[in-house]
Short mmCIF file of C-alpha atoms in Angstrom, two decimals:
data_model
loop_
_atom_site.label_atom_id
_atom_site.label_comp_id
_atom_site.label_asym_id
_atom_site.label_seq_id
_atom_site.Cartn_x
_atom_site.Cartn_y
_atom_site.Cartn_z
CA UNK H 1 114.02 52.66 123.03
CA UNK H 2 117.52 53.58 122.03
CA UNK H 3 120.25 50.98 121.91
CA UNK H 4 123.95 51.59 121.39
CA UNK H 5 127.50 51.13 122.56
CA UNK H 6 127.83 54.94 123.28
CA UNK H 7 131.63 54.33 123.07
CA UNK H 8 132.02 57.24 123.71
CA UNK H 9 128.85 59.16 124.19
CA UNK H 10 129.05 61.98 121.55
CA UNK H 11 126.82 64.80 120.27
CA UNK H 12 125.36 62.62 117.65
CA UNK H 13 124.16 60.14 120.40
CA UNK H 14 122.76 63.15 122.33
CA UNK H 15 120.86 64.30 119.31
CA UNK H 16 119.41 60.89 119.03
CA UNK H 17 118.39 60.62 122.73
CA UNK H 18 116.99 64.21 122.75
CA UNK H 19 114.90 63.76 119.60
CA UNK H 20 113.51 60.47 120.86
CA UNK H 21 112.66 61.99 124.24
CA UNK H 22 110.44 64.60 122.65
CA UNK H 23 108.23 61.86 121.18
CA UNK H 24 107.75 59.46 124.08
CA UNK H 25 106.53 59.28 127.68
CA UNK H 26 109.53 57.15 128.82
CA UNK H 27 112.72 56.37 127.06
CA UNK H 28 114.51 53.05 127.57
CA UNK H 29 118.25 53.19 126.88
CA UNK H 30 120.42 50.08 126.61
CA UNK H 31 124.14 50.40 126.66
CA UNK H 32 126.39 47.36 125.74
CA UNK H 33 129.12 46.04 123.59
CA UNK H 34 130.93 42.68 123.44
CA UNK H 35 133.91 42.76 123.64
CA UNK H 36 133.49 45.74 125.97
CA UNK H 37 135.98 48.50 126.80
CA UNK H 38 138.39 47.55 129.48
CA UNK H 39 138.78 51.18 130.77
CA UNK H 40 135.39 52.61 129.86
CA UNK H 41 132.98 49.68 130.29
CA UNK H 42 129.20 49.92 129.67
CA UNK H 43 128.63 50.94 133.34
CA UNK H 44 130.81 54.00 132.87
CA UNK H 45 129.17 54.86 129.58
CA UNK H 46 125.70 54.58 131.03
CA UNK H 47 126.98 56.82 133.89
CA UNK H 48 127.74 59.47 131.33
CA UNK H 49 124.15 59.57 130.12
CA UNK H 50 122.74 59.52 133.60
CA UNK H 51 125.02 62.43 134.63
CA UNK H 52 124.50 64.55 131.55
CA UNK H 53 120.71 64.36 132.01
CA UNK H 54 120.27 64.69 135.79
CA UNK H 55 118.85 67.90 137.22
CA UNK H 56 119.49 69.68 140.47
CA UNK H 57 117.55 67.02 142.33
CA UNK H 58 119.36 63.72 141.42
CA UNK H 59 116.64 61.73 143.37
CA UNK H 60 114.33 62.41 140.46
CA UNK H 61 116.43 60.26 138.19
CA UNK H 62 117.76 61.32 134.72
CA UNK H 63 115.33 62.90 132.26
CA UNK H 64 115.31 64.88 129.10
CA UNK H 65 112.74 67.59 129.46
CA UNK H 66 109.84 65.93 131.28
CA UNK H 67 110.64 62.43 129.84
CA UNK H 68 112.25 60.00 132.27
CA UNK H 69 115.25 57.80 131.05
CA UNK H 70 115.43 54.16 132.01
CA UNK H 71 119.12 53.43 131.48
CA UNK H 72 120.64 49.86 131.71
CA UNK H 73 124.23 48.91 131.30
CA UNK H 74 124.48 45.34 129.99
CA UNK H 75 127.46 42.98 129.99
CA UNK H 76 128.34 39.58 128.47
CA UNK H 77 128.84 37.96 131.95
CA UNK H 78 125.69 39.10 133.68
CA UNK H 79 123.34 39.52 130.80
CA UNK H 80 124.60 37.27 128.02
CA UNK H 81 125.27 40.02 125.54
CA UNK H 82 126.11 38.42 122.16
CA UNK H 83 129.38 39.21 120.42
CA UNK H 84 129.33 42.45 118.34
CA UNK H 85 130.20 40.23 115.25
CA UNK H 86 126.97 38.01 115.73
CA UNK H 87 124.35 38.27 113.04
CA UNK H 88 121.43 40.85 113.22
CA UNK H 89 118.91 38.01 114.10
CA UNK H 90 120.94 37.13 117.24
CA UNK H 91 121.07 40.78 118.41
CA UNK H 92 117.42 41.33 117.76
CA UNK H 93 116.35 38.23 119.54
CA UNK H 94 118.73 39.02 122.54
CA UNK H 95 117.02 42.38 123.08
CA UNK H 96 113.51 41.10 122.55
CA UNK H 97 114.12 38.45 125.27
CA UNK H 98 115.77 40.94 127.60
CA UNK H 99 112.72 43.19 127.35
CA UNK H 100 110.27 40.43 127.71
CA UNK H 101 111.95 39.10 130.87
CA UNK H 102 111.41 42.46 132.48
CA UNK H 103 107.87 43.06 131.10
CA UNK H 104 108.99 46.02 129.09
CA UNK H 105 106.92 46.85 126.06
CA UNK H 106 108.49 49.03 123.33
CA UNK H 107 106.34 51.22 121.01
CA UNK H 108 109.01 52.76 118.99
CA UNK H 109 112.75 52.32 118.34
CA UNK H 110 114.88 55.37 117.44
CA UNK H 111 118.20 54.86 115.56
CA UNK H 112 120.65 56.44 113.12
CA UNK H 113 121.76 53.11 111.72
CA UNK H 114 120.68 50.87 108.91
CA UNK H 115 119.85 48.05 111.37
CA UNK H 116 117.00 50.11 112.82
CA UNK H 117 113.96 49.28 110.76
CA UNK H 118 114.50 45.38 110.88
CA UNK H 119 115.35 45.61 114.63
CA UNK H 120 112.18 47.60 115.39
CA UNK H 121 109.99 45.16 113.28
CA UNK H 122 111.41 42.21 115.10
CA UNK H 123 110.21 43.99 118.48
CA UNK H 124 106.87 44.74 117.00
CA UNK H 125 107.60 48.45 117.24
CA UNK H 126 107.76 51.38 114.83
CA UNK H 127 111.04 52.89 113.76
CA UNK H 128 112.07 56.52 113.63
CA UNK H 129 115.33 57.40 112.02
CA UNK H 130 117.35 60.41 113.39
CA UNK H 131 120.03 62.02 111.32
CA UNK H 132 120.98 58.72 109.56
CA UNK H 133 123.38 60.29 107.03
CA UNK H 134 124.88 62.29 109.84
CA UNK H 135 124.65 65.71 108.19
CA UNK H 136 123.85 67.39 111.59
CA UNK H 137 126.54 65.73 113.61
CA UNK H 138 129.29 64.29 111.35
CA UNK H 139 130.88 61.90 113.94
CA UNK H 140 131.08 58.32 115.10
CA UNK H 141 132.33 56.42 118.00
CA UNK H 142 134.94 54.79 115.79
CA UNK H 143 136.31 58.28 114.70
CA UNK H 144 136.33 59.50 118.36
CA UNK H 145 138.25 56.39 119.62
CA UNK H 146 140.72 56.66 116.79
CA UNK H 147 141.20 60.46 116.86
CA UNK H 148 139.99 61.90 120.15
CA UNK H 149 141.75 65.20 119.97
CA UNK H 150 140.56 65.91 116.47
CA UNK H 151 136.97 65.08 117.32
CA UNK H 152 136.87 66.43 120.83
CA UNK H 153 134.49 69.10 119.60
CA UNK H 154 131.76 66.52 119.31
CA UNK H 155 132.18 65.44 122.96
CA UNK H 156 130.79 66.98 126.13
CA UNK H 157 133.61 68.11 128.40
CA UNK H 158 132.75 65.46 130.89
CA UNK H 159 133.21 62.70 128.39
CA UNK H 160 136.19 64.28 126.60
CA UNK H 161 138.03 64.46 129.98
CA UNK H 162 138.08 60.64 130.20
CA UNK H 163 140.10 60.62 126.91
CA UNK H 164 142.42 63.31 128.36
CA UNK H 165 141.27 65.98 125.82
CA UNK H 166 139.45 69.29 125.95
CA UNK H 167 136.93 70.46 123.39
CA UNK H 168 138.13 73.71 121.70
CA UNK H 169 136.82 76.98 123.10
CA UNK H 170 135.58 79.95 121.12
CA UNK H 171 137.73 82.31 123.29
CA UNK H 172 140.56 81.69 125.82
CA UNK H 173 139.44 81.01 129.36
CA UNK H 174 141.23 82.41 132.41
CA UNK H 175 140.51 80.83 135.79
CA UNK H 176 140.81 82.28 139.22
CA UNK H 177 141.38 79.94 142.09
CA UNK H 178 141.54 80.56 145.83
CA UNK H 179 140.39 79.67 149.26
CA UNK H 180 137.02 80.79 150.57
CA UNK H 181 136.82 84.51 150.85
CA UNK H 182 140.04 85.15 148.95
CA UNK H 183 138.35 87.63 146.55
CA UNK H 184 137.92 85.42 143.50
CA UNK H 185 134.30 86.57 142.68
CA UNK H 186 135.20 90.23 143.29
CA UNK H 187 138.25 90.02 141.12
CA UNK H 188 136.37 88.11 138.28
CA UNK H 189 133.71 90.76 138.21
CA UNK H 190 136.23 93.61 138.16
CA UNK H 191 138.26 91.97 135.40
CA UNK H 192 135.16 91.40 133.26
CA UNK H 193 134.22 95.02 133.74
CA UNK H 194 137.68 96.19 132.82
CA UNK H 195 137.67 94.22 129.50
CA UNK H 196 133.94 94.63 128.77
CA UNK H 197 133.55 90.77 128.72
CA UNK H 198 131.78 88.16 130.83
CA UNK H 199 132.69 85.96 133.68
CA UNK H 200 131.37 82.66 135.15
CA UNK H 201 130.40 82.65 138.87
CA UNK H 202 131.22 79.58 140.92
CA UNK H 203 128.35 77.23 140.30
CA UNK H 204 129.10 75.20 143.48
CA UNK H 205 128.20 78.29 145.52
CA UNK H 206 124.93 78.49 143.63
CA UNK H 207 123.85 75.00 144.27
CA UNK H 208 125.12 75.11 147.86
CA UNK H 209 122.70 77.97 148.50
CA UNK H 210 119.91 76.28 146.64
CA UNK H 211 120.21 73.24 148.72
CA UNK H 212 120.65 75.14 151.96
CA UNK H 213 124.21 73.77 152.32
CA UNK H 214 123.09 70.16 152.16
CA UNK H 215 125.18 68.96 149.26
CA UNK H 216 125.29 65.25 148.45
CA UNK H 217 128.35 63.35 147.16
CA UNK H 218 126.75 63.10 143.69
CA UNK H 219 126.39 66.91 143.61
CA UNK H 220 130.16 67.47 143.41
CA UNK H 221 130.37 65.86 139.91
CA UNK H 222 127.20 67.79 138.91
CA UNK H 223 128.71 71.00 140.09
CA UNK H 224 131.83 70.50 137.91
CA UNK H 225 129.81 69.41 134.84
CA UNK H 226 127.35 72.38 135.16
CA UNK H 227 130.22 74.82 135.65
CA UNK H 228 131.96 73.82 132.37
CA UNK H 229 128.44 73.98 130.58
CA UNK H 230 128.02 77.54 131.88
CA UNK H 231 131.46 78.41 130.73
CA UNK H 232 130.59 77.32 127.31
CA UNK H 233 127.32 79.30 127.36
CA UNK H 234 129.08 82.37 128.46
CA UNK H 235 131.77 81.95 125.85
CA UNK H 236 129.30 82.91 123.21
CA UNK H 237 129.06 86.37 124.74
CA UNK H 238 132.66 86.85 125.69
CA UNK H 239 134.85 89.51 124.27
CA UNK H 240 138.37 88.10 123.72
CA UNK H 241 138.55 86.36 126.98
CA UNK H 242 136.36 84.76 129.71
CA UNK H 243 136.99 84.87 133.33
CA UNK H 244 136.05 81.74 135.41
CA UNK H 245 135.56 81.59 139.22
CA UNK H 246 136.95 78.16 140.18
CA UNK H 247 137.34 74.97 138.28
CA UNK H 248 136.75 71.22 138.46
CA UNK H 249 140.13 70.65 140.13
CA UNK H 250 139.02 72.64 143.11
CA UNK H 251 135.60 70.95 143.09
CA UNK H 252 137.47 67.65 143.27
CA UNK H 253 139.30 68.84 146.41
CA UNK H 254 136.06 69.69 148.03
CA UNK H 255 134.79 66.24 147.17
CA UNK H 256 137.70 64.68 149.10
CA UNK H 257 137.36 67.20 151.87
CA UNK H 258 133.63 66.69 152.54
CA UNK H 259 133.15 63.06 151.44
CA UNK H 260 136.68 61.62 151.44
CA UNK H 261 136.24 60.31 147.95
CA UNK H 262 135.90 61.56 144.35
CA UNK H 263 133.98 60.32 141.37
CA UNK H 264 136.40 59.11 138.62
CA UNK H 265 134.57 61.39 136.05
CA UNK H 266 135.34 64.37 138.34
CA UNK H 267 139.00 63.26 138.79
CA UNK H 268 139.28 63.18 134.94
CA UNK H 269 137.81 66.72 134.58
CA UNK H 270 140.29 67.97 137.28
CA UNK H 271 143.13 66.35 135.35
CA UNK H 272 142.54 68.32 132.22
CA UNK H 273 142.14 71.77 133.78
CA UNK H 274 145.70 72.51 132.66
CA UNK H 275 144.45 72.19 129.12
CA UNK H 276 141.08 73.78 129.55
CA UNK H 277 142.32 77.24 130.81
CA UNK H 278 144.85 79.49 129.12
CA UNK H 279 145.94 80.99 132.32
CA UNK H 280 145.57 80.25 136.09
CA UNK H 281 145.64 82.85 138.81
CA UNK H 282 145.51 82.20 142.43
CA UNK H 283 144.07 84.73 144.88
CA UNK H 284 146.16 84.98 148.04
CA UNK H 285 144.03 84.79 151.22
CA UNK H 286 145.09 88.12 152.49
CA UNK H 287 141.92 90.25 152.02
CA UNK H 288 139.65 90.58 155.15
CA UNK H 289 137.60 87.34 155.75
CA UNK H 290 133.93 87.74 155.28
CA UNK H 291 131.73 85.08 156.99
CA UNK H 292 128.49 85.05 154.94
CA UNK H 293 126.92 82.03 156.69
CA UNK H 294 127.89 79.62 153.98
CA UNK H 295 131.70 79.48 154.51
CA UNK H 296 133.87 77.51 156.85
CA UNK H 297 135.91 79.15 159.66
CA UNK H 298 138.54 81.67 158.79
CA UNK H 299 141.33 79.38 159.98
CA UNK H 300 140.51 76.98 157.08
CA UNK H 301 141.52 79.48 154.48
CA UNK H 302 145.22 78.84 154.98
CA UNK H 303 144.72 75.07 154.62
CA UNK H 304 142.65 75.43 151.48
CA UNK H 305 145.21 77.84 149.84
CA UNK H 306 147.94 75.32 150.51
CA UNK H 307 145.92 72.43 148.99
CA UNK H 308 145.17 74.47 145.88
CA UNK H 309 148.81 75.15 145.47
CA UNK H 310 149.70 71.63 145.93
CA UNK H 311 147.23 70.43 143.50
CA UNK H 312 148.41 72.82 140.83
CA UNK H 313 152.01 71.56 141.37
CA UNK H 314 150.81 67.99 141.16
CA UNK H 315 149.09 68.52 137.80
CA UNK H 316 151.93 70.62 136.49
CA UNK H 317 149.71 73.67 135.87
CA UNK H 318 151.61 76.96 135.90
CA UNK H 319 149.93 79.74 137.98
CA UNK H 320 150.42 83.38 138.95
CA UNK H 321 149.78 84.47 142.57
CA UNK H 322 147.86 87.74 142.88
CA UNK H 323 147.81 89.85 146.04
CA UNK H 324 146.85 93.32 147.42
CA UNK H 325 143.74 95.43 146.78
CA UNK H 326 141.24 94.68 144.02
CA UNK H 327 142.76 97.41 141.89
CA UNK H 328 146.30 96.06 142.43
CA UNK H 329 145.07 92.42 141.55
CA UNK H 330 143.36 93.63 138.51
CA UNK H 331 146.45 95.37 137.36
CA UNK H 332 148.57 92.21 138.02
CA UNK H 333 146.22 89.99 135.97
CA UNK H 334 145.82 92.46 133.03
CA UNK H 335 149.57 93.02 132.99
CA UNK H 336 150.18 89.38 132.62
CA UNK H 337 147.40 88.87 130.10
CA UNK H 338 148.71 91.76 127.97
CA UNK H 339 151.96 89.78 127.53
CA UNK H 340 150.37 86.39 127.19
CA UNK H 341 147.15 86.56 125.26
#
């Protein structure tokens, strides 16, 4: 078991969870605080853990490797969570009773805190300390809450977005947006080749094909999350700049288009796209339309293009429209980057 506020979930927490998961057959995770956050309550914080550790098949539930996670968000009203200021004995007994009421037996408690050994002993469990002095991940929830910008590097982009910040990138990121069949992928590949660097394909397309077009509502947040993770991975190989096909803002548009709603975490990721990317280019839908079996009708391109421009204006994100042949578009982008990067 791991118990914590996770306010917010940071890389130190992830180290703790991942270390624990390698040593158990099931990991129970309790998320709570009293008083709780009014804007990011325990249910939201538990949602971060579920999302970061879900796979392509959300029906399987969150897991780290082969270890399933049993995540519960507790509250003072529903569960009687004691105040944070209560003594250790009160907190230990609260958790013991909560587990007993649900028939959950804990073999080992993992923590990075001084309370861990006594807490585990009260539950009749062993204790394993993970990075207690924080040399591996020098951060705490208090530091992040107090200085989110300065400590954004210790947050997953999904979590950081809910604080309105973006973790620093190793190299500048340039994003290409556009309607379906507007030449984004072709242009990304051509630009990466021209600058001998890497580009990140649209992950939404990848998952769409893997699931034979049967995306669920929950997949849209997953698409945005996996896409930024792939950007981070590609950044280690990039030479001076990295080109990205699509961003979380466009994924949010598709969430509204297909499901008429959008997860707040995805909304937050969309809202920080202006900070995440050094430059935004929009591909005009003037190239010949190619129906590959996965796209909507050609008539939809004009609507999609207009929605993307409206969203960029709404978020106040400057952009450059590119048109013409692939060679002409490459020249337009590189000409702008020569001046700006």
